[in-house]
Amino acid sequence: MNCIFCKIIDGEIPSYKIYEDENVIAFLDISQLTKGHTLVVPKKHVKNVYEMNEDLASKVFQSVPKIANALKKAFNPIGLNVINNNEKPHQSVDHFHIHLVPRYENDEFKMEFINHQDQYEDDDYEKVLNKIKNNL
Ligand code: AMP
Ligand code: ZN
């Protein structure tokens, strides 16, 4: 399969590997959005969150606190974002991965949380939540 992360897992191409166990591998993201930017990747090829099952999801997330704490101890960041992109607009590698992005004062990584609370009444929240619940 022509998947760059499968090639890293198989050792066909190099990576800056931080951690590995039976189910996951963690390595430095080549783009280093901030210092220590790390990817946690299941060894099993699944495209994105929609293809995960509960067992794989728990196995993959299991290693996240350990790596997050290592990043915290290593670099003393002011915070840390745990991010996963699925399909558009941001997924560029079609093998599920979790980004751990340590945050620093005045770093250049931007996440915008725009509050739309003023556009929602009780009714609107109810409609949205029911639509989701009906699809669980
Ligand atoms: P996403 O946009 O969420 O799909 O993230 C994919 C990430 O994979 C990007 O941040 C890339 O910098 C990173 N990436 C792509 N190729 C490599 C590689 N060979 N080694 C490490 N990271 C990579
Ligand atoms: Zn893959």
XYZ file of N, CA, C and O and ligand atoms in Angstrom:
568
model
N 0.848 -1.203 0.000
C 0.000 0.000 0.000
C 0.877 1.244 0.000
O 1.894 1.296 0.668
N 0.447 2.223 -0.765
C 1.266 3.413 -0.882
C 0.909 4.415 0.220
O 0.376 5.478 -0.050
N 1.243 4.037 1.455
C 0.892 4.894 2.594
C 2.176 5.233 3.337
O 2.895 4.345 3.788
N 2.423 6.519 3.479
C 3.692 6.954 4.064
C 3.829 6.499 5.527
O 4.922 6.142 5.956
N 2.709 6.488 6.268
C 2.820 6.063 7.670
C 3.009 4.548 7.776
O 3.730 4.077 8.655
N 2.381 3.771 6.873
C 2.646 2.323 6.856
C 4.119 2.066 6.559
O 4.724 1.166 7.140
N 4.689 2.875 5.693
C 6.117 2.710 5.366
C 6.988 3.039 6.581
O 8.000 2.375 6.822
N 6.608 4.036 7.335
C 7.347 4.358 8.571
C 7.213 3.193 9.555
O 8.191 2.752 10.154
N 5.994 2.678 9.699
C 5.751 1.561 10.630
C 6.578 0.335 10.219
O 7.173 -0.335 11.064
N 6.645 0.102 8.926
C 7.412 -1.058 8.424
C 8.913 -0.802 8.369
O 9.676 -1.685 7.980
N 9.335 0.399 8.706
C 10.761 0.727 8.698
C 11.318 0.956 7.297
O 12.536 1.028 7.125
N 10.438 1.095 6.323
C 10.902 1.336 4.944
C 11.415 2.752 4.769
O 12.252 3.016 3.922
N 10.820 3.671 5.530
C 11.373 5.027 5.513
C 11.607 5.456 6.964
O 10.920 4.995 7.877
N 12.602 6.306 7.180
C 12.993 6.630 8.550
C 12.014 7.591 9.231
O 11.250 8.303 8.568
N 12.063 7.576 10.545
C 11.290 8.557 11.313
C 12.054 8.832 12.594
O 12.949 8.064 12.968
N 11.679 9.917 13.246
C 12.252 10.234 14.555
C 11.327 9.629 15.601
O 10.429 10.290 16.122
N 11.570 8.336 15.849
C 10.626 7.554 16.657
C 10.789 7.833 18.149
O 11.897 7.797 18.676
N 9.666 8.094 18.806
C 9.661 8.402 20.235
C 9.238 7.197 21.049
O 9.769 6.937 22.133
N 8.263 6.477 20.531
C 7.638 5.415 21.325
C 7.009 4.395 20.390
O 6.540 4.742 19.304
N 7.027 3.145 20.845
C 6.390 2.099 20.058
C 5.895 1.020 21.006
O 6.569 0.682 21.976
N 4.722 0.500 20.773
C 4.280 -0.715 21.460
C 3.561 -1.591 20.434
O 3.642 -1.334 19.227
N 2.870 -2.582 20.911
C 2.217 -3.547 20.027
C 1.270 -2.875 19.021
O 1.131 -3.308 17.886
N 0.621 -1.809 19.485
C -0.472 -1.222 18.703
C -0.178 0.114 18.052
O -0.837 0.487 17.088
N 0.772 0.848 18.623
C 0.993 2.211 18.121
C 2.462 2.530 17.944
O 3.345 1.881 18.512
N 2.677 3.569 17.158
C 4.009 4.152 17.046
C 3.825 5.665 17.183
O 2.796 6.211 16.771
N 4.797 6.318 17.818
C 4.750 7.778 17.940
C 6.082 8.319 17.442
O 7.148 7.798 17.796
N 5.998 9.324 16.592
C 7.227 9.906 16.038
C 7.031 11.399 15.838
O 5.897 11.900 15.822
N 8.155 12.105 15.701
C 8.069 13.554 15.488
C 7.434 13.850 14.144
O 7.785 13.225 13.131
N 6.483 14.784 14.146
C 5.942 15.272 12.877
C 7.037 16.074 12.186
O 7.693 16.931 12.802
N 7.233 15.773 10.911
C 8.316 16.403 10.158
C 8.119 17.924 10.073
O 9.092 18.668 9.973
N 6.867 18.375 10.167
C 6.615 19.819 10.012
C 6.850 20.608 11.304
O 6.960 21.828 11.252
N 6.892 19.937 12.482
C 7.144 20.628 13.763
C 6.402 21.968 13.862
O 7.021 23.044 13.971
N 5.070 21.866 13.847
C 4.255 23.077 14.006
C 4.728 23.881 15.206
O 4.741 25.114 15.179
N 5.093 23.157 16.274
C 5.817 23.749 17.399
C 6.837 22.704 17.847
O 6.758 21.535 17.441
N 7.751 23.122 18.710
C 8.805 22.202 19.153
C 8.209 20.997 19.897
O 7.479 21.177 20.866
N 8.506 19.810 19.403
C 8.021 18.587 20.041
C 6.759 18.022 19.397
O 6.279 16.960 19.808
N 6.220 18.690 18.392
C 5.008 18.229 17.674
C 5.169 16.755 17.296
O 6.073 16.387 16.563
N 4.268 15.931 17.829
C 4.383 14.471 17.729
C 3.114 13.876 17.148
O 2.011 14.388 17.380
N 3.265 12.791 16.404
C 2.107 12.054 15.881
C 2.026 10.691 16.568
O 3.042 10.005 16.711
N 0.829 10.321 16.970
C 0.569 8.990 17.520
C -0.285 8.255 16.493
O -1.356 8.742 16.095
N 0.203 7.098 16.054
C -0.370 6.433 14.875
C -0.612 4.952 15.171
O 0.294 4.274 15.662
N -1.814 4.451 14.866
C -2.020 2.996 15.033
C -1.200 2.233 13.998
O -1.055 2.686 12.868
N -0.682 1.072 14.401
C 0.079 0.269 13.428
C -0.848 -0.306 12.360
O -0.433 -0.541 11.236
N -2.091 -0.509 12.733
C -3.074 -1.001 11.757
C -3.511 0.169 10.871
O -3.835 1.252 11.374
N -3.521 -0.046 9.560
C -3.924 1.025 8.654
C -5.441 1.218 8.679
O -6.196 0.369 8.193
N -5.878 2.308 9.247
C -7.270 2.735 9.101
C -7.205 4.190 8.638
O -6.326 4.944 9.050
N -8.140 4.531 7.783
C -8.056 5.820 7.110
C -8.255 7.000 8.069
O -7.500 7.962 8.063
N -9.284 6.918 8.854
C -9.599 8.041 9.738
C -10.557 7.575 10.830
O -10.806 6.371 10.966
N -11.082 8.516 11.593
C -11.883 8.156 12.778
C -13.101 7.317 12.407
O -13.551 6.474 13.191
N -13.636 7.538 11.212
C -14.839 6.808 10.807
C -14.572 5.317 10.637
O -15.493 4.512 10.675
N -13.325 4.966 10.443
C -12.975 3.550 10.253
C -12.462 2.889 11.529
O -12.118 1.713 11.529
N -12.375 3.652 12.617
C -11.881 3.083 13.882
C -12.980 2.271 14.535
O -14.154 2.632 14.443
N -12.618 1.212 15.245
C -13.594 0.595 16.141
C -13.172 0.925 17.581
O -12.115 1.525 17.811
N -14.023 0.555 18.538
C -13.774 0.966 19.929
C -12.462 0.408 20.453
O -11.732 1.070 21.189
N -12.187 -0.825 20.075
C -10.980 -1.479 20.569
C -9.731 -0.735 20.071
O -8.837 -0.408 20.863
N -9.684 -0.450 18.793
C -8.507 0.240 18.240
C -8.408 1.654 18.810
O -7.313 2.114 19.156
N -9.545 2.326 18.943
C -9.541 3.691 19.485
C -8.949 3.702 20.896
O -8.128 4.562 21.233
N -9.335 2.736 21.709
C -8.822 2.735 23.085
C -7.344 2.368 23.092
O -6.568 2.939 23.859
N -6.952 1.467 22.226
C -5.531 1.095 22.178
C -4.668 2.275 21.733
O -3.565 2.475 22.238
N -5.159 3.041 20.791
C -4.364 4.163 20.282
C -4.304 5.279 21.328
O -3.239 5.818 21.611
N -5.450 5.588 21.930
C -5.453 6.722 22.864
C -4.731 6.397 24.174
O -4.270 7.295 24.878
N -4.618 5.104 24.448
C -3.939 4.660 25.674
C -2.556 5.292 25.852
O -2.147 5.603 26.962
N -1.845 5.461 24.756
C -0.467 5.948 24.848
C -0.379 7.479 24.898
O 0.692 8.024 25.158
N -1.491 8.153 24.668
C -1.438 9.613 24.549
C -1.021 10.306 25.856
O -0.148 11.183 25.831
N -1.579 9.923 27.018
C -1.156 10.613 28.241
C 0.337 10.468 28.542
O 0.976 11.429 28.999
N 0.883 9.286 28.260
C 2.306 9.065 28.513
C 3.164 10.022 27.666
O 4.098 10.657 28.170
N 2.816 10.147 26.407
C 3.607 10.990 25.509
C 3.370 12.470 25.832
O 4.296 13.277 25.833
N 2.124 12.799 26.151
C 1.804 14.182 26.537
C 2.631 14.594 27.761
O 3.201 15.695 27.811
N 2.713 13.700 28.731
C 3.485 14.022 29.940
C 4.975 14.115 29.660
O 5.678 14.923 30.275
N 5.464 13.303 28.730
C 6.877 13.388 28.345
C 7.157 14.741 27.691
O 8.176 15.383 27.966
N 6.233 15.186 26.833
C 6.401 16.495 26.188
C 6.379 17.616 27.227
O 7.153 18.570 27.160
N 5.484 17.472 28.189
C 5.370 18.496 29.240
C 6.659 18.577 30.055
O 7.186 19.656 30.324
N 7.183 17.408 30.414
C 8.426 17.397 31.203
C 9.609 17.877 30.375
O 10.499 18.551 30.884
N 9.621 17.504 29.103
C 10.772 17.834 28.258
C 10.862 19.327 27.974
O 11.952 19.904 27.998
N 9.730 19.956 27.693
C 9.779 21.319 27.154
C 9.022 22.358 27.985
O 9.008 23.528 27.628
N 8.360 21.902 29.049
C 7.613 22.825 29.894
C 6.714 23.780 29.097
O 6.781 25.005 29.259
N 5.885 23.250 28.184
C 5.022 24.125 27.386
C 3.950 24.770 28.271
O 3.673 24.273 29.369
N 3.329 25.849 27.764
C 2.235 26.455 28.536
C 0.957 25.640 28.373
O 0.022 25.772 29.147
N 0.896 24.803 27.340
C -0.289 23.981 27.096
C -0.003 22.953 26.019
O 1.142 22.843 25.540
N -1.034 22.207 25.657
C -0.856 21.155 24.653
C -2.184 20.943 23.931
O -3.221 20.790 24.575
N -2.165 20.929 22.620
C -3.371 20.583 21.845
C -3.268 19.156 21.345
O -2.231 18.754 20.827
N -4.357 18.414 21.527
C -4.473 17.056 20.986
C -5.473 17.156 19.838
O -6.629 17.503 20.055
N -5.003 16.892 18.634
C -5.804 17.178 17.442
C -5.827 15.971 16.514
O -4.824 15.265 16.379
N -6.970 15.749 15.897
C -7.077 14.687 14.891
C -7.880 15.248 13.723
O -8.996 15.729 13.912
N -7.316 15.210 12.534
C -8.006 15.713 11.345
C -8.597 14.559 10.549
O -7.921 13.551 10.326
N -9.843 14.712 10.128
C -10.520 13.688 9.338
C -11.092 14.316 8.077
O -11.866 15.271 8.148
N -10.689 13.745 6.954
C -11.123 14.252 5.659
C -10.821 15.745 5.543
O -9.818 16.218 6.066
N -11.726 16.492 4.887
C -11.424 17.897 4.634
C -11.693 18.733 5.881
O -12.497 18.335 6.700
N -11.072 19.877 6.034
C -10.112 20.481 5.113
C -8.654 20.137 5.422
O -7.778 20.594 4.684
N -8.398 19.349 6.474
C -7.003 19.283 6.919
C -6.303 17.952 6.793
O -5.081 17.898 6.930
N -7.064 16.842 6.588
C -6.349 15.555 6.590
C -5.539 15.405 5.301
O -6.087 15.417 4.201
N -4.238 15.259 5.454
C -3.375 15.122 4.268
C -2.771 13.727 4.166
O -2.331 13.333 3.098
N -2.730 12.983 5.267
C -2.251 11.596 5.232
C -3.425 10.704 5.629
O -3.964 10.834 6.742
N -3.797 9.803 4.725
C -4.994 8.980 4.957
C -4.687 7.721 5.765
O -5.014 6.604 5.361
N -4.025 7.914 6.876
C -3.789 6.865 7.878
C -3.995 7.583 9.206
O -3.267 8.551 9.505
N -4.974 7.145 9.973
C -5.366 7.849 11.202
C -4.142 8.273 12.037
O -3.202 7.498 12.196
N -4.207 9.454 12.572
C -3.123 9.915 13.456
C -3.635 11.006 14.382
O -4.543 11.766 14.035
N -3.022 11.047 15.554
C -3.340 12.080 16.545
C -2.131 13.003 16.656
O -1.013 12.533 16.877
N -2.375 14.297 16.495
C -1.297 15.277 16.671
C -1.229 15.691 18.140
O -2.264 16.024 18.736
N -0.046 15.711 18.689
C 0.182 16.335 19.992
C 1.033 17.573 19.724
O 2.178 17.458 19.252
N 0.446 18.727 19.990
C 1.126 19.986 19.663
C 1.343 20.782 20.947
O 0.410 21.413 21.465
N 2.565 20.746 21.482
C 2.846 21.554 22.673
C 2.719 23.034 22.324
O 3.068 23.441 21.206
N 2.208 23.807 23.259
C 2.016 25.239 22.992
C 2.958 26.083 23.833
O 3.216 25.774 25.000
N 3.444 27.136 23.235
C 4.400 28.032 23.879
C 3.914 29.461 23.748
O 3.208 29.796 22.785
N 4.315 30.282 24.695
C 3.996 31.704 24.642
C 4.398 32.241 23.268
O 5.530 31.991 22.822
N 3.499 32.928 22.589
C 3.796 33.553 21.286
C 4.247 32.567 20.202
O 5.012 32.944 19.317
N 3.783 31.302 20.278
C 4.127 30.407 19.163
C 3.293 30.794 17.936
O 2.393 31.631 18.004
N 3.609 30.171 16.801
C 2.957 30.602 15.556
C 1.798 29.704 15.160
O 1.240 29.831 14.074
N 1.429 28.777 16.032
C 0.333 27.868 15.713
C -0.996 28.522 16.088
O -1.168 28.983 17.212
N -1.916 28.573 15.145
C -3.180 29.270 15.395
C -4.355 28.299 15.439
O -4.549 27.501 14.524
N -5.139 28.351 16.484
C -6.427 27.653 16.543
C -7.449 28.693 16.928
O -7.315 29.322 17.973
N -8.457 28.883 16.101
C -9.441 29.908 16.404
C -10.726 29.279 16.916
O -11.322 28.441 16.234
N -11.166 29.633 18.099
C -12.441 29.172 18.635
C -13.402 30.357 18.619
O -13.306 31.244 19.448
N -14.269 30.357 17.642
C -15.193 31.484 17.507
C -16.528 31.105 18.145
O -17.170 30.124 17.750
N -16.930 31.864 19.123
C -18.138 31.555 19.891
C -19.394 31.987 19.128
O -19.564 33.163 18.814
N -20.283 31.012 18.848
C -21.529 31.318 18.135
C -22.752 31.200 19.034
O -23.877 31.055 18.559
N -22.502 31.286 20.317
C -23.578 31.113 21.289
C -24.730 32.086 21.047
O -25.895 31.754 21.243
N -24.398 33.284 20.594
C -25.437 34.299 20.377
C -26.370 33.928 19.221
O -27.412 34.549 19.034
N -25.999 32.917 18.451
C -26.845 32.506 17.314
C -27.710 31.301 17.658
O -28.410 30.777 16.802
N -27.639 30.818 18.893
C -28.379 29.607 19.290
C -29.353 29.869 20.437
O -28.967 30.422 21.460
N -30.613 29.454 20.234
C -31.606 29.433 21.319
C -31.722 27.992 21.811
O -31.228 27.081 21.144
N -32.442 27.800 22.911
C -32.701 26.449 23.446
C -33.116 25.457 22.367
O -32.606 24.346 22.275
N -34.060 25.922 21.585
C -34.618 25.115 20.495
C -33.570 24.616 19.505
O -33.624 23.485 19.034
N -32.662 25.496 19.215
C -31.620 25.169 18.225
C -30.704 24.080 18.774
O -30.361 23.134 18.071
N -30.333 24.218 20.060
C -29.488 23.180 20.669
C -30.215 21.843 20.649
O -29.630 20.813 20.344
N -31.511 21.876 20.988
C -32.316 20.638 21.033
C -32.356 19.963 19.667
O -32.209 18.758 19.564
N -32.575 20.749 18.638
C -32.646 20.193 17.277
C -31.330 19.532 16.902
O -31.309 18.437 16.338
N -30.246 20.216 17.216
C -28.922 19.685 16.868
C -28.650 18.398 17.644
O -28.227 17.389 17.074
N -28.911 18.427 18.941
C -28.592 17.237 19.746
C -29.457 16.045 19.353
O -28.979 14.907 19.313
N -30.728 16.308 19.019
C -31.603 15.190 18.621
C -31.150 14.583 17.301
O -31.188 13.368 17.138
N -30.730 15.414 16.410
C -30.245 14.911 15.119
C -29.043 13.986 15.332
O -28.924 12.935 14.704
N -28.163 14.387 16.231
C -26.985 13.550 16.506
C -27.410 12.264 17.201
O -27.018 11.160 16.796
N -28.225 12.392 18.248
C -28.648 11.212 19.024
C -29.357 10.194 18.137
O -29.191 8.991 18.329
N -30.130 10.692 17.200
C -30.852 9.768 16.303
C -29.929 8.981 15.387
O -30.343 8.040 14.730
N -28.680 9.400 15.349
C -27.727 8.702 14.464
C -26.693 7.890 15.230
O -25.767 7.336 14.622
N -26.831 7.838 16.543
C -25.872 7.044 17.332
C -26.051 5.554 17.085
O -27.172 5.091 16.897
P -2.765 15.788 8.677
O -2.742 17.081 7.920
O -3.579 15.834 9.931
O -3.149 14.619 7.787
O -1.283 15.549 9.186
C -0.332 14.827 8.498
C 0.994 15.186 9.109
O 1.957 14.228 8.704
C 1.532 16.558 8.693
O 1.632 17.388 9.835
C 2.902 16.237 8.085
O 3.889 17.163 8.442
C 3.207 14.877 8.662
N 4.101 14.054 7.873
C 3.992 13.761 6.560
N 5.005 12.948 6.181
C 5.761 12.725 7.291
C 6.939 11.966 7.554
N 7.578 11.276 6.590
N 7.434 11.969 8.819
C 6.818 12.661 9.782
N 5.705 13.381 9.594
C 5.175 13.423 8.371
Zn -1.130 3.313 6.354
